[in-house]
Coordinates of C-alpha atoms in Angstrom, one line a residue:
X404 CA 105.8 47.1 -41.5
X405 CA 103.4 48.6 -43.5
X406 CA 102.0 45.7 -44.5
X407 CA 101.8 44.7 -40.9
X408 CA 99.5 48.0 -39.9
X409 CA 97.4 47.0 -43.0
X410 CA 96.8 43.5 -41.3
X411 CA 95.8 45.4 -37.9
X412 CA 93.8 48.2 -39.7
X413 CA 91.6 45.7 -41.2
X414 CA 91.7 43.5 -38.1
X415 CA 90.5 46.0 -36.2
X416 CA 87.9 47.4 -38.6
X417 CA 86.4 43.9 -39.3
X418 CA 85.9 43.7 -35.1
X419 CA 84.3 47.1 -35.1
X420 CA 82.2 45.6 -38.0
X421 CA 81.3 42.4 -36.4
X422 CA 80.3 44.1 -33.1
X423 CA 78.5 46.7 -34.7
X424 CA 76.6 43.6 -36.0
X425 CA 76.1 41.9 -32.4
X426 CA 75.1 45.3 -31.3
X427 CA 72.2 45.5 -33.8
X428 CA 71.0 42.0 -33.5
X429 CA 70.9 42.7 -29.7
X430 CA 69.1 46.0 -30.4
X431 CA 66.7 43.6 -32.7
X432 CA 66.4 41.1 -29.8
X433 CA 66.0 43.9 -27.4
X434 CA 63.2 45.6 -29.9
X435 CA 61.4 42.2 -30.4
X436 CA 61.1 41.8 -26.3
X437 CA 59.8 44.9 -25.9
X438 CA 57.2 44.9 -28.9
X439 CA 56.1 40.9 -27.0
X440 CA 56.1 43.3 -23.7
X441 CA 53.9 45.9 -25.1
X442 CA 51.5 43.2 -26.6
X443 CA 51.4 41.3 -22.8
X444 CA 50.5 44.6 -21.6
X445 CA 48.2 45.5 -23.8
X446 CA 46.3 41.7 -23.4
X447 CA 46.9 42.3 -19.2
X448 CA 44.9 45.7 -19.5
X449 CA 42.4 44.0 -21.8
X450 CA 41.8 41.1 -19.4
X451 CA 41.9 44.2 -16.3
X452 CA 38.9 46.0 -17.9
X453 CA 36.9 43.0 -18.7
X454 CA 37.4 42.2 -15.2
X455 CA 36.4 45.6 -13.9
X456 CA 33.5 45.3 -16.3
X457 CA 32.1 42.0 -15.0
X458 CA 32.7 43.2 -11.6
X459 CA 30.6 46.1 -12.1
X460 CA 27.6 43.8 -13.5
X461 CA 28.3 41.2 -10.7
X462 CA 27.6 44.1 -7.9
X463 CA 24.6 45.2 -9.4
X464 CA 22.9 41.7 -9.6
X465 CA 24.3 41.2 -6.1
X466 CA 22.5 44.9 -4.9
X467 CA 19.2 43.3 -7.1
X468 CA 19.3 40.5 -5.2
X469 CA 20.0 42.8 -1.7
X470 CA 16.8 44.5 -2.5
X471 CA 14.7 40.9 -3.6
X472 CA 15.9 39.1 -0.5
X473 CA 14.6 42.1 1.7
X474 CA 11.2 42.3 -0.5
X475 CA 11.1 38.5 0.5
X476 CA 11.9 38.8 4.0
X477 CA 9.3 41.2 4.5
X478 CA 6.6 39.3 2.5
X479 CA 7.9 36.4 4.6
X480 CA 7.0 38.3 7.6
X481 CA 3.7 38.9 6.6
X482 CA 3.2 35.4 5.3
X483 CA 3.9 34.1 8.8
X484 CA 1.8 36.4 10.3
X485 CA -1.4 35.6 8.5
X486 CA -0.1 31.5 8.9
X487 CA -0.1 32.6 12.6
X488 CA -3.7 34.4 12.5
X489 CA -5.4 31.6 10.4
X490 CA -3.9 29.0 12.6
X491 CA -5.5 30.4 15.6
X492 CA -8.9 30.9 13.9
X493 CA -8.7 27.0 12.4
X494 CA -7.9 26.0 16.4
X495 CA -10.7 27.7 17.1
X496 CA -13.0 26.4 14.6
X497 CA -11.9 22.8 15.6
X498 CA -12.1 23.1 18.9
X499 CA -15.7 23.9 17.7
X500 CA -16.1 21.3 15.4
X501 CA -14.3 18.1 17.1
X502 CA -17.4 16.7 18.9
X503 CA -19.3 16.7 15.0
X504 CA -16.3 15.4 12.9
X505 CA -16.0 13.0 15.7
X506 CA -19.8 11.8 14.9
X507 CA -19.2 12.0 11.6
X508 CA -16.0 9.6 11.6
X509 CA -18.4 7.7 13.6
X510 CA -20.8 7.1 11.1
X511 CA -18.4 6.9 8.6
X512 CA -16.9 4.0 10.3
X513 CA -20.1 2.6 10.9
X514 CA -20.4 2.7 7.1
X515 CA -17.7 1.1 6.5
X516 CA -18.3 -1.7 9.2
X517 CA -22.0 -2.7 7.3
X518 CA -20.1 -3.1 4.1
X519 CA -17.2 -5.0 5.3
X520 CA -20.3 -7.2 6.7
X521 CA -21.8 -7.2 3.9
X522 CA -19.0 -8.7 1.9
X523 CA -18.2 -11.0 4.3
X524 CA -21.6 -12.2 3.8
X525 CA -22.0 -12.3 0.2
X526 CA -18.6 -14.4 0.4
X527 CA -20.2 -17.1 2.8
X528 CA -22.9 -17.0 0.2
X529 CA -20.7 -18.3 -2.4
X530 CA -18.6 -20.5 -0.1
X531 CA -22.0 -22.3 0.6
X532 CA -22.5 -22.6 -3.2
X533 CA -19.3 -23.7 -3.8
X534 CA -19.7 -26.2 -1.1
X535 CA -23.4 -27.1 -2.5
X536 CA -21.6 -27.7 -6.0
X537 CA -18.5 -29.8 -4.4
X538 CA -21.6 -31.8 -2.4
X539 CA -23.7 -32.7 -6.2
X540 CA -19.8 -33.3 -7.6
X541 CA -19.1 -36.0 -4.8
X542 CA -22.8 -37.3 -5.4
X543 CA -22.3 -37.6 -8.8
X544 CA -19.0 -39.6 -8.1
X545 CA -20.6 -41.8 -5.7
X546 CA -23.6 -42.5 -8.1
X547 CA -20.5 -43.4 -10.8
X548 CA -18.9 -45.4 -8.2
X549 CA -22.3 -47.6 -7.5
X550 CA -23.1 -48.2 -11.1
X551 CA -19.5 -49.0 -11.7
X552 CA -19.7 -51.2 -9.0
X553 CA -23.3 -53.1 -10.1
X554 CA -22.3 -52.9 -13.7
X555 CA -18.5 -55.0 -12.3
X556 CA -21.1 -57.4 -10.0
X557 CA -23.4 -58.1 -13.0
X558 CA -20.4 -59.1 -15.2
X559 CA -19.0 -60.5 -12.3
X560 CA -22.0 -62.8 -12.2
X561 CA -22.5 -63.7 -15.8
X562 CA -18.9 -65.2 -15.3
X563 CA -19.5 -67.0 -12.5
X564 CA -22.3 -69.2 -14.3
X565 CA -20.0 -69.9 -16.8
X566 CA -16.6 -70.6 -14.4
X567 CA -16.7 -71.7 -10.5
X568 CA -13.6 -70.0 -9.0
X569 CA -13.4 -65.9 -9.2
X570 CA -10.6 -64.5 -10.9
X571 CA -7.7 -62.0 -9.1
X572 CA -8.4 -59.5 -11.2
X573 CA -12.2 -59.2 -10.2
X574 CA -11.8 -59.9 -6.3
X575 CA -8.9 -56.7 -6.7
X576 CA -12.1 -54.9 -8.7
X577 CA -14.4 -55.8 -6.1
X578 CA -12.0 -54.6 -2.7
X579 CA -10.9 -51.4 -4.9
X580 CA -14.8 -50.7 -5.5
X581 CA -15.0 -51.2 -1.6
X582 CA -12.5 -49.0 -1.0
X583 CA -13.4 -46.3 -3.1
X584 CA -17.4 -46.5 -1.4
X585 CA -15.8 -46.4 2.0
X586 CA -13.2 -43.9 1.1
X587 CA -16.0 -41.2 -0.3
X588 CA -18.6 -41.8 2.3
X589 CA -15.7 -40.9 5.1
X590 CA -14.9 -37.8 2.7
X591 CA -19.1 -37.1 2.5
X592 CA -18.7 -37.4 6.7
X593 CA -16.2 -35.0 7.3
X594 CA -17.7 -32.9 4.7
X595 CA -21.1 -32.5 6.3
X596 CA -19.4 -31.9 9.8
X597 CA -17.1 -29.2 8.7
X598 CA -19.9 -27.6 6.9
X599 CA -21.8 -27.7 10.2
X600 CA -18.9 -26.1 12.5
X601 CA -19.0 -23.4 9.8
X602 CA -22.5 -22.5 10.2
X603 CA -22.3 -22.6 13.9
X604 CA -19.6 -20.2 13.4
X605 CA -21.5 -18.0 10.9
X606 CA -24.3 -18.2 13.2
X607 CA -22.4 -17.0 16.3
X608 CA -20.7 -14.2 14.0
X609 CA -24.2 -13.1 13.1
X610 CA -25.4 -13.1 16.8
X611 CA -22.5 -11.1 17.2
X612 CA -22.8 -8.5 14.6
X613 CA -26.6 -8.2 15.7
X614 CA -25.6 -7.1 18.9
X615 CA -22.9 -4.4 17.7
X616 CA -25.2 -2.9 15.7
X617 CA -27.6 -2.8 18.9
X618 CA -25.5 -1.2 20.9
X619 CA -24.1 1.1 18.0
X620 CA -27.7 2.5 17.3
X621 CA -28.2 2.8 21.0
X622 CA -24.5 4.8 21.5
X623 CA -25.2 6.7 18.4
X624 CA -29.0 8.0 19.8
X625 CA -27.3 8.9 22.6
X626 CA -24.3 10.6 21.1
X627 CA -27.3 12.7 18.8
X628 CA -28.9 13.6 21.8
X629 CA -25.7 14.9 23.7
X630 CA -25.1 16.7 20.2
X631 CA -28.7 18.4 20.3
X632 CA -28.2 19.1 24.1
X633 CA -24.7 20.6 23.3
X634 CA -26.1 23.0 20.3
X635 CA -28.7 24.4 22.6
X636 CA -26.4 25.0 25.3
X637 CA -24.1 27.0 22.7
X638 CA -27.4 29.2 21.6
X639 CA -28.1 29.8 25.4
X640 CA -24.9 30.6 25.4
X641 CA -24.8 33.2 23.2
X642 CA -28.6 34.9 23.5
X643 CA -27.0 35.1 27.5
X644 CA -26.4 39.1 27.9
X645 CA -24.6 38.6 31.7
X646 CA -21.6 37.7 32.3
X647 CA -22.5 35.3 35.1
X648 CA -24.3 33.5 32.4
X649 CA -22.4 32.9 30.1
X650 CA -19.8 31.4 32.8
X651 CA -22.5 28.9 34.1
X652 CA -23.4 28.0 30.6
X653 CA -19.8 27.7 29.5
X654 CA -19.6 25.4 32.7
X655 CA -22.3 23.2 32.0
X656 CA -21.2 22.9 28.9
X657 CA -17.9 21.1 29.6
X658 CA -19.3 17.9 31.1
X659 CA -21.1 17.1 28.2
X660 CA -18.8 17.3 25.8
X661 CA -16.4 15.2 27.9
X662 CA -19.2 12.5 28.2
X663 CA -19.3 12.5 24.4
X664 CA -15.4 12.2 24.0
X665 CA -15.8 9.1 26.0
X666 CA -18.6 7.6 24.3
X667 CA -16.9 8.1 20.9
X668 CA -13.3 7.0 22.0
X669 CA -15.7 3.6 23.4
X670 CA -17.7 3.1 20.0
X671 CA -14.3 3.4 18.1
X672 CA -12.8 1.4 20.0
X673 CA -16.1 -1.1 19.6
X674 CA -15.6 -1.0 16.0
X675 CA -11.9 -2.0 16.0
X676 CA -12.4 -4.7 17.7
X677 CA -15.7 -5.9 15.2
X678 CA -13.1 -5.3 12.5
X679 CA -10.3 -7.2 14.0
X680 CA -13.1 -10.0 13.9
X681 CA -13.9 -9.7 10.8
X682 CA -10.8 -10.2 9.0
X683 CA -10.4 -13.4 11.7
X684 CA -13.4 -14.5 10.2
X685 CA -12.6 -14.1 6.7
X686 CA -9.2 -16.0 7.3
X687 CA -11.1 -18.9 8.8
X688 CA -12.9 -19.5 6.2
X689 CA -9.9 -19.2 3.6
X690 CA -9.3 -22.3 5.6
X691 CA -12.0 -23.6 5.3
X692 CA -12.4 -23.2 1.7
X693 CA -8.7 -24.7 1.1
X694 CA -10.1 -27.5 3.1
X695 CA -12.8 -28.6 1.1
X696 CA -11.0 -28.0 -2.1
X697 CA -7.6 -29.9 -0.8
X698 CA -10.7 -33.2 0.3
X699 CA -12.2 -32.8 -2.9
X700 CA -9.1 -33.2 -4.5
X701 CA -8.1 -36.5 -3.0
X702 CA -11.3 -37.7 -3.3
X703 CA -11.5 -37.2 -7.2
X704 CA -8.0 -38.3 -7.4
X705 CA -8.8 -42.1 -5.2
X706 CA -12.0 -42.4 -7.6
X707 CA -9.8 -41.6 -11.0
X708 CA -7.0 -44.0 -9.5
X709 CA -9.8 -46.5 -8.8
X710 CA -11.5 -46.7 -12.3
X711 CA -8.4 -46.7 -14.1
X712 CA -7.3 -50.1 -12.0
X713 CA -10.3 -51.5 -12.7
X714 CA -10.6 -50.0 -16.4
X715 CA -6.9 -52.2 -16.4
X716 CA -8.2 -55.2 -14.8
X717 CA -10.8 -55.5 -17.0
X718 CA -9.3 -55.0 -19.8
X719 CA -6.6 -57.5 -18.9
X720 CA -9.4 -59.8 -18.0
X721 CA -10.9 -59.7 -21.8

C-alpha cells in the first residue's frame, strides 16, 4: 500500500510538473504575441504620424494653390479685360484701315500678277528656243538623210555601169530613203503648224494681258482717287466743330467707301480670273512641249531605224 501512494505521489507530482511546464510555455507563447502586438502597434502609430504629417504638408500646398489659383483668376480677369479693350480699339482701327489694306492687297496682287506674266513669258522664250533647236536638229537630219541618199544614188550608179539589173538590197535602200524624206518633211509640216497655233495663242494671251493691265491702271486711278477723296472727307470731318456737320460728312462719306468696296471686290475678282488663265496657259504649253519632244522622238528614231537598214544592206551588199 505504501508503495502504491508512492506510485500516486509521484504520478501526481510529475502532472503538476508537466502542467507547470505547459503553463509556462503558454505564458512564453502568450509573452511572444504580445511583444509581436506591441511591435504592430508601435509600426501602426509610426505609419499614423507619417500620415498625419504628409497630410499636414498636402493642405498647405493645397491652401498655396487656393491662394495661386485666385491670384490667377484675378489676373485672368484683367487679362480679359484689356483682350476686350484692345479688341475694340483694333476693330476700330480696321474699320479705319480696310479701304487701304484693301489697295494694298490690290497692288500686291497686281505684283504678283506681272511676275507670274513675266515667267510665263520667259518660259515661251525658251520653249521657242527649244523648238528653234529641235527645227536646226530636224534640218540637220534631213541634210544627213539627202547626202545619205545622193551618196546610195552615186554608188547606186557606179553599179549599174558595171551590172544591168538593180539589186534588192538597193531598191529597199532607195524606198527606205524615200520613206524616211517623206516621213520628216510630214514631221517638219506638223511642226511648223503647231508652232503657228502656238503663237496665235501667245499672241491672243498677250492681247489679253494688255487689256488687263488697261483696265487695272484705269480701276486702280480711280480707286486712288476715291482714296484721296475719302482722306479729305475724314479731315473735313474732323476740323467740322457742329454737330450737323460732322453727320453730313459722316454721310457722305459712306457712299464712297462702298463704291470702293465694289471696285476692289471687281479688280480681285479680275485678277482671279487672269490667274486662272495663266496657269491654263502654262498647261497648254506643257502640251505642247511634250508634243514636240514625243515628234522629235519618232522622228530621230525612223531616221536611226533607216540608216541602220541601209548601213545593213550595204554592208550585205559588199
Amino acid at each position: 500500500s505504501e508503495k502504491t501512494s508512492n506510485c500516486e505521489v509521484n504520478e501526481r507530482e510529475a502532472r503538476k510538473t508537466e502542467s507547470l511546464a505547459r503553463l509556462a510555455e503558454k505564458e512564453r507563447e502568450r509573452e511572444k504575441e504580445v511583444a509581436e502586438l506591441k511591435q504592430q502597434l508601435e509600426d501602426k502609430q509610426r505609419k499614423l504620424e507619417a500620415s498625419r504629417a504628409r497630410s499636414r504638408v498636402l493642405e498647405n500646398n493645397q491652401s498655396e494653390l487656393r491662394g495661386r489659383l485666385a491670384t490667377l483668376l484675378e489676373k485672368t480677369t484683367h487679362d480679359d479685360q484689356l483682350i476686350a479693350a484692345l479688341t475694340t480699339q483694333l476693330a476700330s482701327a480696321s474699320d479705319k484701315s480696310q479701304d487701304r489694306s484693301a489697295t494694298n492687297r490690290l497692288e500686291q496682287h497686281n505684283r504678283l500678277l506681272e511676275n507670274q506674266l513675266s515667267e510665263e513669258k520667259s518660259k515661251l522664250t525658251n520653249l521657242q528656243s527649244v523648238l528653234r533647236d529641235k527645227d536646226k536638229e530636224l534640218a540637220d537630219l534631213e541634210e544627213k538623210c539627202i547626202n545619205l541618199q545622193n551618196a546610195t544614188s552615186s554608188e547606186s550608179t557606179e553599179r549599174s555601169r558595171s551590172t544591168s539589173i538593180p539589186s534588192t538590197e538597193q531598191i529597199h535602200t532607195n524606198s527606205t530613203l524615200e520613206t524616211l524624206g517623206v516621213t520628216a518633211e510630214a514631221e517638219r509640216v506638223r511642226l511648223l503648224e503647231l508652232l503657228a497655233v502656238n503663237n496665235k495663242r501667245l499672241e491672243q494671251e498677250r492681247q489679253s494681258a494688255i487689256k488687263a493691265q488697261d483696265a487695272l491702271r484705269k480701276e486702280r486711278h480711280k480707286a486712288a482717287r476715291l482714296e484721296t477723296k475719302l482722306a479729305r472727307q475724314e479731315l473735313e470731318q474732323l476740323s467740322a466743330v457742329s454737330c450737323y456737320h460732322n453727320t453730313s460728312h459722316h454721310k457722305s462719306d459712306e457712299n464712297p467707301s462702298e463704291e470702293l468696296k465694289c471696285r476692289l471686290e471687281l479688280l480681285q475678282e479680275e485678277l482671279m480670273y487672269l490667274r486662272s488663265r495663266l496657269v491654263n496657259v502654262e498647261q497648254e504649253k506643257y502640251e505642247d512641249l511634250r508634243t514636240y519632244t514625243s515628234m522629235l522622238e519618232h522622228t530621230r528614231l525612223v531616221f536611226m531605224e533607216s540608216v541602220r537598214s541601209m548601213s545593213t544592206a550595204l554592208s550585205s551588199t559588199t
